[in-house]
């Protein structure tokens, strides 16, 4: 395995599904779920993310051929889906567990809230498919899969270590961070859409008009 290519893939996945993004999602859950339940949610969600990531990265060429998906379409779809999620963060629109009563809070509801931002993150899945198909070899796809798994394990360690900090931090702090993160994620998603349009041959303004 080439260390340089592994490092490049690792940096990519840290940026799209690393601790800064994942911890904010778990911070909300930490306020609602007891410690044992939160740890169960963390383990199950990270396990599911790893499983899905391995399947997607190792079978990326087959998936793209099977569904006749082009790179531009992938970029546009991933960008649009995550843009909608980011807008929800910026505007404070309740999603997932926010809309449930305390009596319905369980492991399943926690996992449901983590589906889009973490378990099947559009940014992460888009990055996985694009990175895995950048080279036509099993060794490269294995490198991409290894980098993705390493980042998810890093997320898990951070969640378990910082559980008490997340639980003790005031809700207003996470509200502020969530709005800021939503703005940044919206910008990233717009970049994906612009990349997709560029791949389709759409000429964008070169002079800022």
mmCIF file of C-alpha atoms in Angstrom, residues 16-17 21-22 25 82 85 112-122:
data_model
loop_
_atom_site.group_PDB
_atom_site.id
_atom_site.type_symbol
_atom_site.label_atom_id
_atom_site.label_comp_id
_atom_site.label_asym_id
_atom_site.label_seq_id
_atom_site.Cartn_x
_atom_site.Cartn_y
_atom_site.Cartn_z
ATOM 1 C CA UNK A 16 -16.165 14.783 4.721
ATOM 2 C CA UNK A 17 -16.963 12.473 7.635
ATOM 3 C CA UNK A 21 -18.885 16.751 11.647
ATOM 4 C CA UNK A 22 -19.758 13.549 13.500
ATOM 5 C CA UNK A 25 -24.502 14.970 15.503
ATOM 6 C CA UNK A 82 -26.325 17.384 1.402
ATOM 7 C CA UNK A 85 -29.449 18.742 4.970
ATOM 8 C CA UNK A 112 -32.384 6.941 12.309
ATOM 9 C CA UNK A 113 -31.182 10.452 13.118
ATOM 10 C CA UNK A 114 -27.617 9.524 12.105
ATOM 11 C CA UNK A 115 -28.491 7.972 8.743
ATOM 12 C CA UNK A 116 -27.991 10.969 6.454
ATOM 13 C CA UNK A 117 -25.246 12.899 8.277
ATOM 14 C CA UNK A 118 -23.151 9.859 9.184
ATOM 15 C CA UNK A 119 -24.089 6.274 8.303
ATOM 16 C CA UNK A 120 -24.866 7.001 4.656
ATOM 17 C CA UNK A 121 -23.451 10.511 4.403
ATOM 18 C CA UNK A 122 -23.953 11.776 0.812
#
